[in-house]
PDB file of C-alpha atoms in Angstrom:
ATOM      1  CA  UNK A   1      32.412   2.835   1.313  1.00  0.00           C
ATOM      2  CA  UNK A   2      31.412   6.374   0.642  1.00  0.00           C
ATOM      3  CA  UNK A   3      30.422   8.478   3.668  1.00  0.00           C
ATOM      4  CA  UNK A   4      27.797  11.167   3.684  1.00  0.00           C
ATOM      5  CA  UNK A   5      27.474  13.862   6.356  1.00  0.00           C
ATOM      6  CA  UNK A   6      24.614  16.312   6.590  1.00  0.00           C
ATOM      7  CA  UNK A   7      24.411  19.464   8.641  1.00  0.00           C
ATOM      8  CA  UNK A   8      22.791  20.803  10.642  1.00  0.00           C
ATOM      9  CA  UNK A   9      20.983  17.754  12.111  1.00  0.00           C
ATOM     10  CA  UNK A  10      18.078  19.879  13.296  1.00  0.00           C
ATOM     11  CA  UNK A  11      16.900  23.303  12.242  1.00  0.00           C
ATOM     12  CA  UNK A  12      14.010  25.461  13.453  1.00  0.00           C
ATOM     13  CA  UNK A  13      12.939  28.348  11.291  1.00  0.00           C
ATOM     14  CA  UNK A  14      10.374  31.094  11.508  1.00  0.00           C
ATOM     15  CA  UNK A  15       8.015  31.081   8.555  1.00  0.00           C
ATOM     16  CA  UNK A  16       9.417  33.243   5.783  1.00  0.00           C
ATOM     17  CA  UNK A  17      13.071  32.704   6.729  1.00  0.00           C
ATOM     18  CA  UNK A  18      15.748  31.291   4.393  1.00  0.00           C
ATOM     19  CA  UNK A  19      17.992  28.336   5.123  1.00  0.00           C
ATOM     20  CA  UNK A  20      20.943  26.385   3.781  1.00  0.00           C
ATOM     21  CA  UNK A  21      21.407  22.647   4.289  1.00  0.00           C
ATOM     22  CA  UNK A  22      24.769  21.063   3.574  1.00  0.00           C
ATOM     23  CA  UNK A  23      25.818  17.662   2.410  1.00  0.00           C
ATOM     24  CA  UNK A  24      29.521  16.586   2.467  1.00  0.00           C
ATOM     25  CA  UNK A  25      30.622  13.315   0.845  1.00  0.00           C
ATOM     26  CA  UNK A  26      33.921  11.439   0.989  1.00  0.00           C
ATOM     27  CA  UNK A  27      34.464  10.336  -2.616  1.00  0.00           C
ATOM     28  CA  UNK A  28      33.671  11.293  -6.162  1.00  0.00           C
ATOM     29  CA  UNK A  29      30.032  10.704  -7.131  1.00  0.00           C
ATOM     30  CA  UNK A  30      28.021  10.185 -10.311  1.00  0.00           C
ATOM     31  CA  UNK A  31      24.698  10.531  -8.524  1.00  0.00           C
ATOM     32  CA  UNK A  32      23.572  12.982  -5.855  1.00  0.00           C
ATOM     33  CA  UNK A  33      19.941  13.403  -4.953  1.00  0.00           C
ATOM     34  CA  UNK A  34      18.127  15.530  -2.441  1.00  0.00           C
ATOM     35  CA  UNK A  35      14.883  14.299  -0.907  1.00  0.00           C
ATOM     36  CA  UNK A  36      12.198  15.633   1.409  1.00  0.00           C
ATOM     37  CA  UNK A  37      10.507  12.967   3.504  1.00  0.00           C
ATOM     38  CA  UNK A  38       6.990  13.930   4.310  1.00  0.00           C
ATOM     39  CA  UNK A  39       5.139  13.014   7.548  1.00  0.00           C
ATOM     40  CA  UNK A  40       3.799   9.853   5.861  1.00  0.00           C
ATOM     41  CA  UNK A  41       7.245   8.710   5.084  1.00  0.00           C
ATOM     42  CA  UNK A  42       7.218   9.212   1.340  1.00  0.00           C
ATOM     43  CA  UNK A  43      10.440  10.411  -0.188  1.00  0.00           C
ATOM     44  CA  UNK A  44       9.810  13.381  -2.457  1.00  0.00           C
ATOM     45  CA  UNK A  45      12.570  13.716  -5.047  1.00  0.00           C
ATOM     46  CA  UNK A  46      13.738  17.374  -4.966  1.00  0.00           C
ATOM     47  CA  UNK A  47      16.858  17.330  -7.113  1.00  0.00           C
ATOM     48  CA  UNK A  48      19.068  15.042  -9.127  1.00  0.00           C
ATOM     49  CA  UNK A  49      22.230  17.066  -9.045  1.00  0.00           C
ATOM     50  CA  UNK A  50      25.658  15.283  -9.294  1.00  0.00           C
ATOM     51  CA  UNK A  51      27.114  18.598 -10.338  1.00  0.00           C
ATOM     52  CA  UNK A  52      26.044  22.180 -11.053  1.00  0.00           C
ATOM     53  CA  UNK A  53      23.161  24.233  -9.954  1.00  0.00           C
ATOM     54  CA  UNK A  54      19.368  23.782 -10.269  1.00  0.00           C
ATOM     55  CA  UNK A  55      16.370  25.718  -9.125  1.00  0.00           C
ATOM     56  CA  UNK A  56      12.769  24.711  -8.642  1.00  0.00           C
ATOM     57  CA  UNK A  57      10.567  27.450  -7.203  1.00  0.00           C
ATOM     58  CA  UNK A  58      11.711  28.362  -3.715  1.00  0.00           C
ATOM     59  CA  UNK A  59      14.261  25.591  -3.664  1.00  0.00           C
ATOM     60  CA  UNK A  60      17.671  25.503  -5.330  1.00  0.00           C
ATOM     61  CA  UNK A  61      20.649  23.236  -5.062  1.00  0.00           C
ATOM     62  CA  UNK A  62      24.285  23.437  -5.884  1.00  0.00           C
ATOM     63  CA  UNK A  63      26.816  20.631  -6.041  1.00  0.00           C
ATOM     64  CA  UNK A  64      30.577  21.320  -6.233  1.00  0.00           C
ATOM     65  CA  UNK A  65      31.775  17.894  -7.122  1.00  0.00           C
ATOM     66  CA  UNK A  66      35.490  18.738  -7.057  1.00  0.00           C
ATOM     67  CA  UNK A  67      35.155  19.855  -3.414  1.00  0.00           C
ATOM     68  CA  UNK A  68      32.711  17.058  -2.493  1.00  0.00           C
ATOM     69  CA  UNK A  69      29.780  19.008  -1.119  1.00  0.00           C
ATOM     70  CA  UNK A  70      26.262  20.023  -2.058  1.00  0.00           C
ATOM     71  CA  UNK A  71      23.984  22.694  -0.677  1.00  0.00           C
ATOM     72  CA  UNK A  72      20.248  22.893  -0.615  1.00  0.00           C
ATOM     73  CA  UNK A  73      18.677  26.345  -0.283  1.00  0.00           C
ATOM     74  CA  UNK A  74      15.197  26.952   0.912  1.00  0.00           C
ATOM     75  CA  UNK A  75      13.848  30.492   0.536  1.00  0.00           C
ATOM     76  CA  UNK A  76      10.760  32.018   2.129  1.00  0.00           C
ATOM     77  CA  UNK A  77      10.160  28.902   4.107  1.00  0.00           C
ATOM     78  CA  UNK A  78       6.610  27.693   4.762  1.00  0.00           C
ATOM     79  CA  UNK A  79       5.173  25.320   7.389  1.00  0.00           C
ATOM     80  CA  UNK A  80       4.693  22.744   4.676  1.00  0.00           C
ATOM     81  CA  UNK A  81       8.492  22.587   4.221  1.00  0.00           C
ATOM     82  CA  UNK A  82       8.797  20.859   7.573  1.00  0.00           C
ATOM     83  CA  UNK A  83      10.124  17.353   7.565  1.00  0.00           C
ATOM     84  CA  UNK A  84      13.371  15.554   7.098  1.00  0.00           C
ATOM     85  CA  UNK A  85      15.714  16.403   4.176  1.00  0.00           C
ATOM     86  CA  UNK A  86      18.016  13.685   2.973  1.00  0.00           C
ATOM     87  CA  UNK A  87      21.048  13.856   0.741  1.00  0.00           C
ATOM     88  CA  UNK A  88      22.022  10.571  -0.975  1.00  0.00           C
ATOM     89  CA  UNK A  89      24.947   9.685  -3.201  1.00  0.00           C
ATOM     90  CA  UNK A  90      26.306   6.876  -5.361  1.00  0.00           C
ATOM     91  CA  UNK A  91      29.757   6.710  -6.917  1.00  0.00           C
ATOM     92  CA  UNK A  92      29.614   4.118  -9.630  1.00  0.00           C
ATOM     93  CA  UNK A  93      27.241   2.885 -12.322  1.00  0.00           C
ATOM     94  CA  UNK A  94      23.779   1.811 -11.307  1.00  0.00           C
ATOM     95  CA  UNK A  95      24.557   1.372  -7.622  1.00  0.00           C
ATOM     96  CA  UNK A  96      22.433   1.954  -4.574  1.00  0.00           C
ATOM     97  CA  UNK A  97      22.318   5.322  -2.930  1.00  0.00           C
ATOM     98  CA  UNK A  98      24.041   5.961   0.370  1.00  0.00           C
ATOM     99  CA  UNK A  99      22.005   8.274   2.542  1.00  0.00           C
ATOM    100  CA  UNK A 100      23.091  10.840   5.045  1.00  0.00           C
ATOM    101  CA  UNK A 101      21.407  11.030   8.459  1.00  0.00           C
ATOM    102  CA  UNK A 102      19.196  13.885   7.284  1.00  0.00           C
ATOM    103  CA  UNK A 103      18.342  17.330   8.536  1.00  0.00           C
ATOM    104  CA  UNK A 104      15.102  17.640  10.469  1.00  0.00           C
ATOM    105  CA  UNK A 105      13.472  20.971   9.633  1.00  0.00           C
ATOM    106  CA  UNK A 106      10.710  22.572  11.589  1.00  0.00           C
ATOM    107  CA  UNK A 107       9.108  25.706  10.243  1.00  0.00           C
ATOM    108  CA  UNK A 108       6.947  27.513  12.758  1.00  0.00           C
ATOM    109  CA  UNK A 109       4.277  30.098  11.996  1.00  0.00           C
TER     110      UNK A 109
ATOM    111  CA  UNK B   1       7.122   9.503 -15.897  1.00  0.00           C
ATOM    112  CA  UNK B   2       9.327   7.295 -13.706  1.00  0.00           C
ATOM    113  CA  UNK B   3       6.750   6.199 -11.165  1.00  0.00           C
ATOM    114  CA  UNK B   4       7.383   3.380  -8.654  1.00  0.00           C
ATOM    115  CA  UNK B   5       4.592   1.884  -6.686  1.00  0.00           C
ATOM    116  CA  UNK B   6       4.525  -0.367  -3.622  1.00  0.00           C
ATOM    117  CA  UNK B   7       1.866  -2.578  -2.240  1.00  0.00           C
ATOM    118  CA  UNK B   8       0.633  -2.752   0.407  1.00  0.00           C
ATOM    119  CA  UNK B   9       1.219   0.710   1.839  1.00  0.00           C
ATOM    120  CA  UNK B  10       0.844  -0.632   5.349  1.00  0.00           C
ATOM    121  CA  UNK B  11       0.395  -4.068   6.856  1.00  0.00           C
ATOM    122  CA  UNK B  12      -0.113  -5.514  10.367  1.00  0.00           C
ATOM    123  CA  UNK B  13       0.717  -9.130  10.935  1.00  0.00           C
ATOM    124  CA  UNK B  14       1.159 -11.536  13.766  1.00  0.00           C
ATOM    125  CA  UNK B  15       4.537 -12.810  14.898  1.00  0.00           C
ATOM    126  CA  UNK B  16       5.548 -15.883  12.943  1.00  0.00           C
ATOM    127  CA  UNK B  17       3.675 -15.111   9.741  1.00  0.00           C
ATOM    128  CA  UNK B  18       5.125 -14.075   6.382  1.00  0.00           C
ATOM    129  CA  UNK B  19       4.447 -10.899   4.512  1.00  0.00           C
ATOM    130  CA  UNK B  20       5.048 -10.094   0.844  1.00  0.00           C
ATOM    131  CA  UNK B  21       5.747  -6.510  -0.360  1.00  0.00           C
ATOM    132  CA  UNK B  22       5.585  -5.694  -4.047  1.00  0.00           C
ATOM    133  CA  UNK B  23       7.559  -2.977  -5.831  1.00  0.00           C
ATOM    134  CA  UNK B  24       6.592  -2.092  -9.393  1.00  0.00           C
ATOM    135  CA  UNK B  25       8.065   0.350 -11.917  1.00  0.00           C
ATOM    136  CA  UNK B  26       4.916   1.554 -13.668  1.00  0.00           C
ATOM    137  CA  UNK B  27       6.227   3.306 -16.746  1.00  0.00           C
ATOM    138  CA  UNK B  28       9.765   2.008 -17.260  1.00  0.00           C
ATOM    139  CA  UNK B  29      11.707  -1.158 -17.071  1.00  0.00           C
ATOM    140  CA  UNK B  30      14.289  -1.726 -14.297  1.00  0.00           C
ATOM    141  CA  UNK B  31      16.850  -4.501 -14.445  1.00  0.00           C
ATOM    142  CA  UNK B  32      17.919  -3.479 -10.916  1.00  0.00           C
ATOM    143  CA  UNK B  33      15.842  -2.439  -7.967  1.00  0.00           C
ATOM    144  CA  UNK B  34      16.983  -1.725  -4.398  1.00  0.00           C
ATOM    145  CA  UNK B  35      15.340  -2.394  -1.062  1.00  0.00           C
ATOM    146  CA  UNK B  36      15.922  -0.142   1.925  1.00  0.00           C
ATOM    147  CA  UNK B  37      14.719  -0.256   5.527  1.00  0.00           C
ATOM    148  CA  UNK B  38      14.086   2.743   7.786  1.00  0.00           C
ATOM    149  CA  UNK B  39      13.544   2.538  11.569  1.00  0.00           C
ATOM    150  CA  UNK B  40      11.923   5.471  13.417  1.00  0.00           C
ATOM    151  CA  UNK B  41      13.984   8.653  13.569  1.00  0.00           C
ATOM    152  CA  UNK B  42      16.768   7.043  11.488  1.00  0.00           C
ATOM    153  CA  UNK B  43      17.968   7.208   7.955  1.00  0.00           C
ATOM    154  CA  UNK B  44      17.446   4.703   5.139  1.00  0.00           C
ATOM    155  CA  UNK B  45      19.684   1.683   5.134  1.00  0.00           C
ATOM    156  CA  UNK B  46      20.194  -0.529   2.115  1.00  0.00           C
ATOM    157  CA  UNK B  47      19.079  -4.140   2.611  1.00  0.00           C
ATOM    158  CA  UNK B  48      19.637  -5.657  -0.775  1.00  0.00           C
ATOM    159  CA  UNK B  49      20.031  -5.160  -4.472  1.00  0.00           C
ATOM    160  CA  UNK B  50      17.459  -7.002  -6.620  1.00  0.00           C
ATOM    161  CA  UNK B  51      18.566  -8.084 -10.047  1.00  0.00           C
ATOM    162  CA  UNK B  52      16.087  -9.290 -12.691  1.00  0.00           C
ATOM    163  CA  UNK B  53      16.619 -12.938 -13.473  1.00  0.00           C
ATOM    164  CA  UNK B  54      19.344 -13.560 -10.887  1.00  0.00           C
ATOM    165  CA  UNK B  55      19.848 -13.739  -7.198  1.00  0.00           C
ATOM    166  CA  UNK B  56      19.687 -10.726  -5.021  1.00  0.00           C
ATOM    167  CA  UNK B  57      22.755  -9.319  -3.334  1.00  0.00           C
ATOM    168  CA  UNK B  58      22.312  -8.734   0.362  1.00  0.00           C
ATOM    169  CA  UNK B  59      24.124  -6.261   2.619  1.00  0.00           C
ATOM    170  CA  UNK B  60      26.099  -7.462   5.546  1.00  0.00           C
ATOM    171  CA  UNK B  61      23.921  -8.331   8.451  1.00  0.00           C
ATOM    172  CA  UNK B  62      20.739  -8.849   6.432  1.00  0.00           C
ATOM    173  CA  UNK B  63      19.538 -12.440   6.537  1.00  0.00           C
ATOM    174  CA  UNK B  64      18.847 -13.669   3.036  1.00  0.00           C
ATOM    175  CA  UNK B  65      16.717 -16.574   4.309  1.00  0.00           C
ATOM    176  CA  UNK B  66      14.528 -14.238   6.232  1.00  0.00           C
ATOM    177  CA  UNK B  67      14.163 -11.501   3.612  1.00  0.00           C
ATOM    178  CA  UNK B  68      13.424 -13.295   0.334  1.00  0.00           C
ATOM    179  CA  UNK B  69      13.728 -11.202  -2.796  1.00  0.00           C
ATOM    180  CA  UNK B  70      12.407 -12.199  -6.193  1.00  0.00           C
ATOM    181  CA  UNK B  71      12.868 -10.000  -9.283  1.00  0.00           C
ATOM    182  CA  UNK B  72      10.770 -12.012 -11.759  1.00  0.00           C
ATOM    183  CA  UNK B  73      10.259  -9.362 -14.389  1.00  0.00           C
ATOM    184  CA  UNK B  74      11.660  -6.049 -15.479  1.00  0.00           C
ATOM    185  CA  UNK B  75       8.868  -4.174 -13.665  1.00  0.00           C
ATOM    186  CA  UNK B  76       8.366  -6.184 -10.478  1.00  0.00           C
ATOM    187  CA  UNK B  77      10.457  -7.067  -7.465  1.00  0.00           C
ATOM    188  CA  UNK B  78       9.075  -8.620  -4.325  1.00  0.00           C
ATOM    189  CA  UNK B  79      10.356  -8.720  -0.747  1.00  0.00           C
ATOM    190  CA  UNK B  80       8.978 -11.448   1.516  1.00  0.00           C
ATOM    191  CA  UNK B  81       9.612 -11.158   5.239  1.00  0.00           C
ATOM    192  CA  UNK B  82       9.413 -14.761   6.520  1.00  0.00           C
ATOM    193  CA  UNK B  83       8.500 -15.665  10.098  1.00  0.00           C
ATOM    194  CA  UNK B  84       8.192 -11.983  10.957  1.00  0.00           C
ATOM    195  CA  UNK B  85       9.015 -10.868  14.472  1.00  0.00           C
ATOM    196  CA  UNK B  86       8.293  -7.528  16.234  1.00  0.00           C
ATOM    197  CA  UNK B  87      11.961  -6.406  15.578  1.00  0.00           C
ATOM    198  CA  UNK B  88      11.145  -6.622  11.815  1.00  0.00           C
ATOM    199  CA  UNK B  89       8.672  -3.813  12.246  1.00  0.00           C
ATOM    200  CA  UNK B  90       9.924  -1.026  10.067  1.00  0.00           C
ATOM    201  CA  UNK B  91       9.348   1.122   6.959  1.00  0.00           C
ATOM    202  CA  UNK B  92      10.444  -0.707   3.800  1.00  0.00           C
ATOM    203  CA  UNK B  93      11.122   1.332   0.671  1.00  0.00           C
ATOM    204  CA  UNK B  94      12.171   0.252  -2.797  1.00  0.00           C
ATOM    205  CA  UNK B  95      13.845   2.211  -5.590  1.00  0.00           C
ATOM    206  CA  UNK B  96      14.657   1.748  -9.229  1.00  0.00           C
ATOM    207  CA  UNK B  97      16.633   3.461 -11.971  1.00  0.00           C
ATOM    208  CA  UNK B  98      15.657   3.856 -15.585  1.00  0.00           C
ATOM    209  CA  UNK B  99      19.306   3.558 -16.610  1.00  0.00           C
ATOM    210  CA  UNK B 100      18.572   5.734 -19.538  1.00  0.00           C
ATOM    211  CA  UNK B 101      20.811   8.744 -19.706  1.00  0.00           C
ATOM    212  CA  UNK B 102      21.183   9.366 -15.931  1.00  0.00           C
ATOM    213  CA  UNK B 103      21.611   7.407 -12.792  1.00  0.00           C
ATOM    214  CA  UNK B 104      18.692   9.110 -10.980  1.00  0.00           C
ATOM    215  CA  UNK B 105      16.722   6.753  -8.769  1.00  0.00           C
ATOM    216  CA  UNK B 106      12.970   6.779  -8.165  1.00  0.00           C
ATOM    217  CA  UNK B 107      11.522   5.684  -4.895  1.00  0.00           C
ATOM    218  CA  UNK B 108       8.269   3.946  -4.021  1.00  0.00           C
ATOM    219  CA  UNK B 109       5.990   5.383  -1.335  1.00  0.00           C
ATOM    220  CA  UNK B 110       7.024   2.717   1.130  1.00  0.00           C
ATOM    221  CA  UNK B 111       5.373  -0.010   3.150  1.00  0.00           C
ATOM    222  CA  UNK B 112       4.971   0.284   6.878  1.00  0.00           C
ATOM    223  CA  UNK B 113       5.130  -3.163   8.507  1.00  0.00           C
ATOM    224  CA  UNK B 114       3.963  -3.724  12.080  1.00  0.00           C
ATOM    225  CA  UNK B 115       4.447  -7.170  13.601  1.00  0.00           C
ATOM    226  CA  UNK B 116       2.478  -7.809  16.786  1.00  0.00           C
TER     227      UNK B 116
END
């Protein structure tokens, strides 16, 4: 099955700093989503981005489908950005998502 | 739109009892829902695919007789953990897709199960 690798596994940032999280996948995809898991476990849907670029406030994401990677950019990080960021992909029809292991982000004041 | 709810949000039960978790799509119909499990400090792992009106498809290593899935309507899927044991303690999350113009999936808030 499709493999998903996220990097870095852990990241510590000073408040106000910028960061880039990476997601590599092993096959073509028709679904790629980025999530932020909050301390209560809820998955917050950040982007649905199987290709192209999107922006939402301080967050933006780019997926280069032909090269099988996606990037999540966080600018001017805040302590509330702390948590685990997951990339998840699917490669056919209405099929379940395969999750990467996540990037654990800690933003310190 | 595209809201998925789960009930209960947390449950504590004694070893040997059964627990039912509900997953509802509140504002759309979903012919397919997915059930995931997440252990502490780990990622989400797919348990099964729930299909409305037919049997669920389980991932390798997931006991179908222990984790009973019923997808009785286009807005409701249930997961019943039968004869629960402490090793079943985990965070259970469901998802659904509207299957409209995209394959985007929407996740419920999760159910934290603790078996004592």
